[in-house]
mmCIF file of N, CA, C and O in Angstrom:
data_model
loop_
_atom_site.group_PDB
_atom_site.id
_atom_site.type_symbol
_atom_site.label_atom_id
_atom_site.label_comp_id
_atom_site.label_asym_id
_atom_site.label_seq_id
_atom_site.Cartn_x
_atom_site.Cartn_y
_atom_site.Cartn_z
ATOM 1 N N MET W 785 58.607 -66.283 35.249
ATOM 2 C CA MET W 785 58.439 -67.224 36.330
ATOM 3 C C MET W 785 58.592 -66.484 37.656
ATOM 4 O O MET W 785 59.614 -65.852 37.879
ATOM 5 N N PRO W 786 57.634 -66.579 38.514
ATOM 6 C CA PRO W 786 57.713 -65.855 39.782
ATOM 7 C C PRO W 786 58.844 -66.376 40.654
ATOM 8 O O PRO W 786 59.149 -67.563 40.674
ATOM 9 N N GLY W 787 59.468 -65.452 41.362
ATOM 10 C CA GLY W 787 60.520 -65.850 42.293
ATOM 11 C C GLY W 787 61.919 -65.794 41.729
ATOM 12 O O GLY W 787 62.883 -65.793 42.480
ATOM 13 N N ARG W 788 62.042 -65.773 40.412
ATOM 14 C CA ARG W 788 63.384 -65.705 39.816
ATOM 15 C C ARG W 788 63.711 -64.269 39.470
ATOM 16 O O ARG W 788 62.891 -63.570 38.911
ATOM 17 N N PRO W 789 64.922 -63.828 39.795
ATOM 18 C CA PRO W 789 65.282 -62.461 39.412
ATOM 19 C C PRO W 789 65.463 -62.368 37.891
ATOM 20 O O PRO W 789 65.836 -63.330 37.241
ATOM 21 N N ALA W 790 65.192 -61.220 37.367
ATOM 22 C CA ALA W 790 65.331 -61.005 35.922
ATOM 23 C C ALA W 790 66.805 -61.031 35.551
ATOM 24 O O ALA W 790 67.644 -60.435 36.213
ATOM 25 N N GLN W 791 67.102 -61.737 34.488
ATOM 26 C CA GLN W 791 68.465 -61.830 33.985
ATOM 27 C C GLN W 791 68.676 -60.730 32.944
ATOM 28 O O GLN W 791 67.787 -60.443 32.159
ATOM 29 N N PRO W 792 69.860 -60.123 32.941
ATOM 30 C CA PRO W 792 70.118 -59.126 31.892
ATOM 31 C C PRO W 792 70.128 -59.814 30.528
ATOM 32 O O PRO W 792 70.534 -60.974 30.409
ATOM 33 N N PRO W 793 69.669 -59.123 29.481
ATOM 34 C CA PRO W 793 69.585 -59.771 28.170
ATOM 35 C C PRO W 793 70.940 -60.074 27.545
ATOM 36 O O PRO W 793 71.062 -60.998 26.767
ATOM 37 N N ASP W 794 71.963 -59.311 27.880
ATOM 38 C CA ASP W 794 73.293 -59.557 27.322
ATOM 39 C C ASP W 794 74.193 -60.134 28.408
ATOM 40 O O ASP W 794 74.434 -59.494 29.431
ATOM 41 N N PRO W 795 74.721 -61.357 28.203
ATOM 42 C CA PRO W 795 75.582 -61.953 29.235
ATOM 43 C C PRO W 795 76.937 -61.256 29.291
ATOM 44 O O PRO W 795 77.395 -60.665 28.319
ATOM 45 N N GLU W 796 77.555 -61.337 30.447
ATOM 46 C CA GLU W 796 78.911 -60.793 30.572
ATOM 47 C C GLU W 796 79.876 -61.784 29.937
ATOM 48 O O GLU W 796 79.818 -62.981 30.194
ATOM 49 N N PRO W 797 80.805 -61.315 29.101
ATOM 50 C CA PRO W 797 81.696 -62.228 28.369
ATOM 51 C C PRO W 797 82.520 -63.146 29.275
ATOM 52 O O PRO W 797 82.738 -64.311 28.948
ATOM 53 N N GLU W 798 82.964 -62.635 30.442
ATOM 54 C CA GLU W 798 83.806 -63.477 31.296
ATOM 55 C C GLU W 798 83.015 -64.601 31.960
ATOM 56 O O GLU W 798 83.587 -65.574 32.442
ATOM 57 N N LYS W 799 81.683 -64.510 31.974
ATOM 58 C CA LYS W 799 80.865 -65.564 32.577
ATOM 59 C C LYS W 799 80.338 -66.552 31.539
ATOM 60 O O LYS W 799 79.614 -67.466 31.875
ATOM 61 N N THR W 800 80.670 -66.362 30.284
ATOM 62 C CA THR W 800 80.199 -67.243 29.216
ATOM 63 C C THR W 800 81.202 -68.366 29.013
ATOM 64 O O THR W 800 82.397 -68.126 28.872
ATOM 65 N N ARG W 801 80.708 -69.618 29.029
ATOM 66 C CA ARG W 801 81.606 -70.770 28.781
ATOM 67 C C ARG W 801 82.020 -70.782 27.318
ATOM 68 O O ARG W 801 81.196 -70.651 26.429
ATOM 69 N N ARG W 802 83.309 -70.931 27.094
ATOM 70 C CA ARG W 802 83.830 -70.929 25.730
ATOM 71 C C ARG W 802 84.332 -72.317 25.352
ATOM 72 O O ARG W 802 84.812 -73.075 26.170
ATOM 73 N N GLU W 803 84.230 -72.617 24.085
ATOM 74 C CA GLU W 803 84.752 -73.870 23.545
ATOM 75 C C GLU W 803 86.229 -73.674 23.219
ATOM 76 O O GLU W 803 86.734 -72.548 23.237
ATOM 77 N N PRO W 804 86.932 -74.749 22.893
ATOM 78 C CA PRO W 804 88.370 -74.633 22.640
ATOM 79 C C PRO W 804 88.754 -73.622 21.560
ATOM 80 O O PRO W 804 89.773 -72.961 21.658
ATOM 81 N N GLY W 805 87.951 -73.433 20.559
ATOM 82 C CA GLY W 805 88.288 -72.489 19.489
ATOM 83 C C GLY W 805 87.964 -71.048 19.848
ATOM 84 O O GLY W 805 88.220 -70.136 19.070
ATOM 85 N N GLY W 806 87.411 -70.797 21.020
ATOM 86 C CA GLY W 806 87.084 -69.438 21.426
ATOM 87 C C GLY W 806 85.617 -69.092 21.252
ATOM 88 O O GLY W 806 85.165 -68.065 21.732
ATOM 89 N N GLY W 807 84.845 -69.925 20.558
ATOM 90 C CA GLY W 807 83.419 -69.656 20.360
ATOM 91 C C GLY W 807 82.609 -70.175 21.533
ATOM 92 O O GLY W 807 83.140 -70.706 22.506
ATOM 93 N N VAL W 808 81.355 -70.040 21.464
ATOM 94 C CA VAL W 808 80.468 -70.552 22.502
ATOM 95 C C VAL W 808 79.585 -71.629 21.902
ATOM 96 O O VAL W 808 79.318 -71.644 20.709
ATOM 97 N N SER W 809 79.139 -72.535 22.744
ATOM 98 C CA SER W 809 78.299 -73.623 22.250
ATOM 99 C C SER W 809 76.894 -73.093 21.963
ATOM 100 O O SER W 809 76.456 -72.118 22.570
ATOM 101 N N PRO W 810 76.197 -73.734 21.036
ATOM 102 C CA PRO W 810 74.843 -73.282 20.718
ATOM 103 C C PRO W 810 73.955 -73.310 21.963
ATOM 104 O O PRO W 810 73.986 -74.257 22.736
ATOM 105 N N GLY W 811 73.186 -72.277 22.169
ATOM 106 C CA GLY W 811 72.294 -72.199 23.305
ATOM 107 C C GLY W 811 72.940 -71.661 24.566
ATOM 108 O O GLY W 811 72.278 -71.506 25.583
ATOM 109 N N ALA W 812 74.239 -71.375 24.538
ATOM 110 C CA ALA W 812 74.922 -70.887 25.731
ATOM 111 C C ALA W 812 74.637 -69.408 25.979
ATOM 112 O O ALA W 812 74.793 -68.937 27.092
ATOM 113 N N THR W 813 74.243 -68.694 24.955
ATOM 114 C CA THR W 813 73.942 -67.271 25.129
ATOM 115 C C THR W 813 72.477 -67.024 24.771
ATOM 116 O O THR W 813 71.920 -67.700 23.914
ATOM 117 N N PRO W 814 71.860 -66.071 25.418
ATOM 118 C CA PRO W 814 70.470 -65.750 25.071
ATOM 119 C C PRO W 814 70.410 -65.017 23.735
ATOM 120 O O PRO W 814 71.437 -64.555 23.234
ATOM 121 N N PRO W 815 69.240 -64.916 23.158
ATOM 122 C CA PRO W 815 69.127 -64.147 21.914
ATOM 123 C C PRO W 815 69.489 -62.685 22.151
ATOM 124 O O PRO W 815 69.565 -62.226 23.284
ATOM 125 N N ASP W 816 69.711 -61.987 21.056
ATOM 126 C CA ASP W 816 70.037 -60.556 21.160
ATOM 127 C C ASP W 816 69.000 -59.831 21.998
ATOM 128 O O ASP W 816 67.820 -60.186 22.004
ATOM 129 N N SER W 817 69.455 -58.804 22.688
ATOM 130 C CA SER W 817 68.516 -58.007 23.481
ATOM 131 C C SER W 817 67.560 -57.287 22.552
ATOM 132 O O SER W 817 67.885 -56.967 21.421
ATOM 133 N N ALA W 818 66.376 -57.027 23.053
ATOM 134 C CA ALA W 818 65.329 -56.395 22.248
ATOM 135 C C ALA W 818 65.719 -54.970 21.893
ATOM 136 O O ALA W 818 66.369 -54.275 22.661
ATOM 137 N N GLN W 819 65.319 -54.552 20.733
ATOM 138 C CA GLN W 819 65.554 -53.187 20.284
ATOM 139 C C GLN W 819 64.204 -52.511 20.120
ATOM 140 O O GLN W 819 63.252 -53.124 19.657
ATOM 141 N N THR W 820 64.138 -51.278 20.486
ATOM 142 C CA THR W 820 62.906 -50.533 20.264
ATOM 143 C C THR W 820 63.107 -49.620 19.077
ATOM 144 O O THR W 820 64.156 -49.021 18.902
ATOM 145 N N SER W 821 62.098 -49.539 18.261
ATOM 146 C CA SER W 821 62.165 -48.642 17.119
ATOM 147 C C SER W 821 60.826 -47.944 16.990
ATOM 148 O O SER W 821 59.805 -48.430 17.461
ATOM 149 N N GLY W 822 60.836 -46.823 16.356
ATOM 150 C CA GLY W 822 59.600 -46.091 16.178
ATOM 151 C C GLY W 822 59.304 -45.201 17.362
ATOM 152 O O GLY W 822 60.184 -44.844 18.146
ATOM 153 N N LEU W 823 58.070 -44.868 17.503
ATOM 154 C CA LEU W 823 57.657 -43.926 18.531
ATOM 155 C C LEU W 823 57.031 -44.663 19.706
ATOM 156 O O LEU W 823 56.520 -45.762 19.569
ATOM 157 N N SER W 824 57.063 -44.027 20.858
ATOM 158 C CA SER W 824 56.502 -44.662 22.033
ATOM 159 C C SER W 824 54.989 -44.542 22.082
ATOM 160 O O SER W 824 54.341 -45.266 22.803
ATOM 161 N N HIS W 825 54.418 -43.627 21.348
ATOM 162 C CA HIS W 825 52.969 -43.464 21.304
ATOM 163 C C HIS W 825 52.582 -42.985 19.917
ATOM 164 O O HIS W 825 53.372 -42.373 19.216
ATOM 165 N N PRO W 826 51.368 -43.270 19.474
ATOM 166 C CA PRO W 826 50.971 -42.848 18.119
ATOM 167 C C PRO W 826 50.892 -41.334 18.000
ATOM 168 O O PRO W 826 50.476 -40.647 18.931
ATOM 169 N N GLN W 827 51.305 -40.840 16.875
ATOM 170 C CA GLN W 827 51.266 -39.419 16.611
ATOM 171 C C GLN W 827 49.872 -39.035 16.123
ATOM 172 O O GLN W 827 49.233 -39.793 15.401
ATOM 173 N N PRO W 828 49.398 -37.853 16.504
ATOM 174 C CA PRO W 828 48.073 -37.432 16.029
ATOM 175 C C PRO W 828 48.096 -37.151 14.532
ATOM 176 O O PRO W 828 49.110 -36.730 13.989
ATOM 177 N N MET W 829 46.977 -37.411 13.898
ATOM 178 C CA MET W 829 46.865 -37.149 12.467
ATOM 179 C C MET W 829 46.782 -35.639 12.244
ATOM 180 O O MET W 829 46.044 -34.953 12.946
ATOM 181 N N PRO W 830 47.530 -35.108 11.288
ATOM 182 C CA PRO W 830 47.443 -33.672 11.023
ATOM 183 C C PRO W 830 46.087 -33.314 10.418
ATOM 184 O O PRO W 830 45.469 -34.118 9.737
ATOM 185 N N SER W 831 45.666 -32.104 10.662
ATOM 186 C CA SER W 831 44.380 -31.638 10.159
ATOM 187 C C SER W 831 44.439 -31.468 8.648
ATOM 188 O O SER W 831 45.442 -31.012 8.096
ATOM 189 N N LYS W 832 43.360 -31.832 7.983
ATOM 190 C CA LYS W 832 43.300 -31.660 6.529
ATOM 191 C C LYS W 832 42.636 -30.337 6.156
ATOM 192 O O LYS W 832 42.541 -30.001 4.990
ATOM 193 N N ALA W 833 42.177 -29.582 7.165
ATOM 194 C CA ALA W 833 41.464 -28.335 6.892
ATOM 195 C C ALA W 833 42.394 -27.282 6.301
ATOM 196 O O ALA W 833 42.019 -26.571 5.362
ATOM 197 N N MET W 834 43.601 -27.139 6.831
ATOM 198 C CA MET W 834 44.505 -26.086 6.340
ATOM 199 C C MET W 834 44.946 -26.320 4.896
ATOM 200 O O MET W 834 44.913 -25.391 4.099
ATOM 201 N N PRO W 835 45.359 -27.525 4.506
ATOM 202 C CA PRO W 835 45.721 -27.701 3.091
ATOM 203 C C PRO W 835 44.545 -27.426 2.151
ATOM 204 O O PRO W 835 44.736 -26.847 1.084
ATOM 205 N N VAL W 836 43.334 -27.818 2.550
ATOM 206 C CA VAL W 836 42.163 -27.568 1.710
ATOM 207 C C VAL W 836 41.906 -26.065 1.624
ATOM 208 O O VAL W 836 41.608 -25.538 0.540
ATOM 209 N N ALA W 837 42.051 -25.355 2.743
ATOM 210 C CA ALA W 837 41.844 -23.906 2.736
ATOM 211 C C ALA W 837 42.866 -23.220 1.834
ATOM 212 O O ALA W 837 42.517 -22.286 1.093
ATOM 213 N N TRP W 838 44.107 -23.659 1.878
ATOM 214 C CA TRP W 838 45.133 -23.061 1.010
ATOM 215 C C TRP W 838 44.819 -23.327 -0.464
ATOM 216 O O TRP W 838 45.006 -22.455 -1.320
ATOM 217 N N LEU W 839 44.371 -24.530 -0.788
ATOM 218 C CA LEU W 839 44.027 -24.831 -2.182
ATOM 219 C C LEU W 839 42.867 -23.968 -2.656
ATOM 220 O O LEU W 839 42.870 -23.472 -3.795
ATOM 221 N N ILE W 840 41.873 -23.786 -1.806
ATOM 222 C CA ILE W 840 40.736 -22.938 -2.181
ATOM 223 C C ILE W 840 41.197 -21.496 -2.375
ATOM 224 O O ILE W 840 40.815 -20.836 -3.358
ATOM 225 N N LEU W 841 42.027 -20.990 -1.458
ATOM 226 C CA LEU W 841 42.529 -19.622 -1.577
ATOM 227 C C LEU W 841 43.340 -19.434 -2.859
ATOM 228 O O LEU W 841 43.150 -18.445 -3.590
ATOM 229 N N ILE W 842 44.197 -20.362 -3.176
ATOM 230 C CA ILE W 842 44.999 -20.268 -4.409
ATOM 231 C C ILE W 842 44.089 -20.330 -5.631
ATOM 232 O O ILE W 842 44.276 -19.586 -6.602
ATOM 233 N N GLY W 843 43.077 -21.191 -5.597
ATOM 234 C CA GLY W 843 42.130 -21.282 -6.711
ATOM 235 C C GLY W 843 41.386 -19.979 -6.927
ATOM 236 O O GLY W 843 41.211 -19.527 -8.073
ATOM 237 N N VAL W 844 40.943 -19.345 -5.835
ATOM 238 C CA VAL W 844 40.239 -18.068 -5.945
ATOM 239 C C VAL W 844 41.163 -17.004 -6.531
ATOM 240 O O VAL W 844 40.757 -16.224 -7.411
ATOM 241 N N LEU W 845 42.408 -16.963 -6.083
ATOM 242 C CA LEU W 845 43.362 -15.984 -6.615
ATOM 243 C C LEU W 845 43.639 -16.208 -8.098
ATOM 244 O O LEU W 845 43.745 -15.244 -8.874
ATOM 245 N N VAL W 846 43.733 -17.462 -8.509
ATOM 246 C CA VAL W 846 43.959 -17.761 -9.931
ATOM 247 C C VAL W 846 42.756 -17.311 -10.762
ATOM 248 O O VAL W 846 42.915 -16.711 -11.836
ATOM 249 N N VAL W 847 41.550 -17.567 -10.279
ATOM 250 C CA VAL W 847 40.348 -17.155 -11.014
ATOM 251 C C VAL W 847 40.276 -15.634 -11.106
ATOM 252 O O VAL W 847 39.970 -15.075 -12.174
ATOM 253 N N LEU W 848 40.563 -14.946 -10.009
ATOM 254 C CA LEU W 848 40.539 -13.478 -10.038
ATOM 255 C C LEU W 848 41.594 -12.915 -10.988
ATOM 256 O O LEU W 848 41.321 -11.991 -11.756
ATOM 257 N N ALA W 849 42.806 -13.460 -10.931
ATOM 258 C CA ALA W 849 43.876 -12.963 -11.799
ATOM 259 C C ALA W 849 43.556 -13.232 -13.268
ATOM 260 O O ALA W 849 43.745 -12.349 -14.132
ATOM 261 N N SER W 850 43.044 -14.423 -13.574
ATOM 262 C CA SER W 850 42.720 -14.715 -14.978
ATOM 263 C C SER W 850 41.532 -13.872 -15.444
ATOM 264 O O SER W 850 41.484 -13.428 -16.597
ATOM 265 N N GLY W 851 40.568 -13.618 -14.551
ATOM 266 C CA GLY W 851 39.451 -12.731 -14.904
ATOM 267 C C GLY W 851 39.922 -11.318 -15.182
ATOM 268 O O GLY W 851 39.432 -10.655 -16.108
ATOM 269 N N PHE W 852 40.885 -10.845 -14.400
ATOM 270 C CA PHE W 852 41.452 -9.520 -14.612
ATOM 271 C C PHE W 852 42.137 -9.443 -15.978
ATOM 272 O O PHE W 852 41.955 -8.479 -16.729
ATOM 273 N N VAL W 853 42.913 -10.466 -16.325
ATOM 274 C CA VAL W 853 43.607 -10.474 -17.613
ATOM 275 C C VAL W 853 42.602 -10.525 -18.761
ATOM 276 O O VAL W 853 42.749 -9.820 -19.768
ATOM 277 N N VAL W 854 41.560 -11.331 -18.628
ATOM 278 C CA VAL W 854 40.541 -11.423 -19.680
ATOM 279 C C VAL W 854 39.809 -10.086 -19.814
ATOM 280 O O VAL W 854 39.544 -9.616 -20.934
ATOM 281 N N ALA W 855 39.473 -9.435 -18.689
ATOM 282 C CA ALA W 855 38.780 -8.136 -18.735
ATOM 283 C C ALA W 855 39.659 -7.089 -19.411
ATOM 284 O O ALA W 855 39.158 -6.252 -20.176
ATOM 285 N N LEU W 856 40.960 -7.112 -19.149
ATOM 286 C CA LEU W 856 41.865 -6.176 -19.831
ATOM 287 C C LEU W 856 41.924 -6.474 -21.327
ATOM 288 O O LEU W 856 41.926 -5.556 -22.155
ATOM 289 N N ALA W 857 41.977 -7.757 -21.695
ATOM 290 C CA ALA W 857 42.089 -8.134 -23.099
ATOM 291 C C ALA W 857 40.827 -7.756 -23.880
ATOM 292 O O ALA W 857 40.910 -7.375 -25.047
ATOM 293 N N LEU W 858 39.668 -7.853 -23.263
ATOM 294 C CA LEU W 858 38.425 -7.548 -23.954
ATOM 295 C C LEU W 858 38.076 -6.066 -23.904
ATOM 296 O O LEU W 858 37.078 -5.642 -24.495
ATOM 297 N N GLY W 859 38.865 -5.277 -23.192
ATOM 298 C CA GLY W 859 38.637 -3.854 -23.127
ATOM 299 C C GLY W 859 37.597 -3.456 -22.088
ATOM 300 O O GLY W 859 37.093 -2.334 -22.117
ATOM 301 N N TRP W 860 37.211 -4.331 -21.225
ATOM 302 C CA TRP W 860 36.231 -4.014 -20.191
ATOM 303 C C TRP W 860 36.853 -3.148 -19.104
ATOM 304 O O TRP W 860 36.130 -2.446 -18.406
ATOM 305 N N LEU W 861 38.166 -3.249 -18.941
ATOM 306 C CA LEU W 861 38.883 -2.441 -17.954
ATOM 307 C C LEU W 861 39.884 -1.548 -18.670
ATOM 308 O O LEU W 861 40.575 -1.978 -19.590
ATOM 309 N N LYS W 862 39.962 -0.321 -18.244
ATOM 310 C CA LYS W 862 40.933 0.621 -18.821
ATOM 311 C C LYS W 862 41.878 1.043 -17.703
ATOM 312 O O LYS W 862 41.437 1.562 -16.688
ATOM 313 N N LEU W 863 43.145 0.771 -17.876
ATOM 314 C CA LEU W 863 44.157 1.212 -16.911
ATOM 315 C C LEU W 863 44.905 2.405 -17.497
ATOM 316 O O LEU W 863 45.359 2.369 -18.630
ATOM 317 N N GLY W 864 45.026 3.441 -16.713
ATOM 318 C CA GLY W 864 45.806 4.616 -17.092
ATOM 319 C C GLY W 864 45.166 5.527 -18.008
ATOM 320 O O GLY W 864 44.469 5.847 -18.766
#
């Protein structure tokens, strides 16, 4: 509402009217102050290129290593 100063979300306890038992009447206090959670702006999505490149590199190394073992087993390669 224009013209009204903003009220703090949490009332000061000494300014809150209390009932005889020490509690406050319903509606005498505003709802809890707002809480912020999460991030203030969206995070960028990480690139999928590097994980794919690593998987391809590992696959190539596995194929080369298994080919080397098969070549040794079949006698195509002689070491020593």
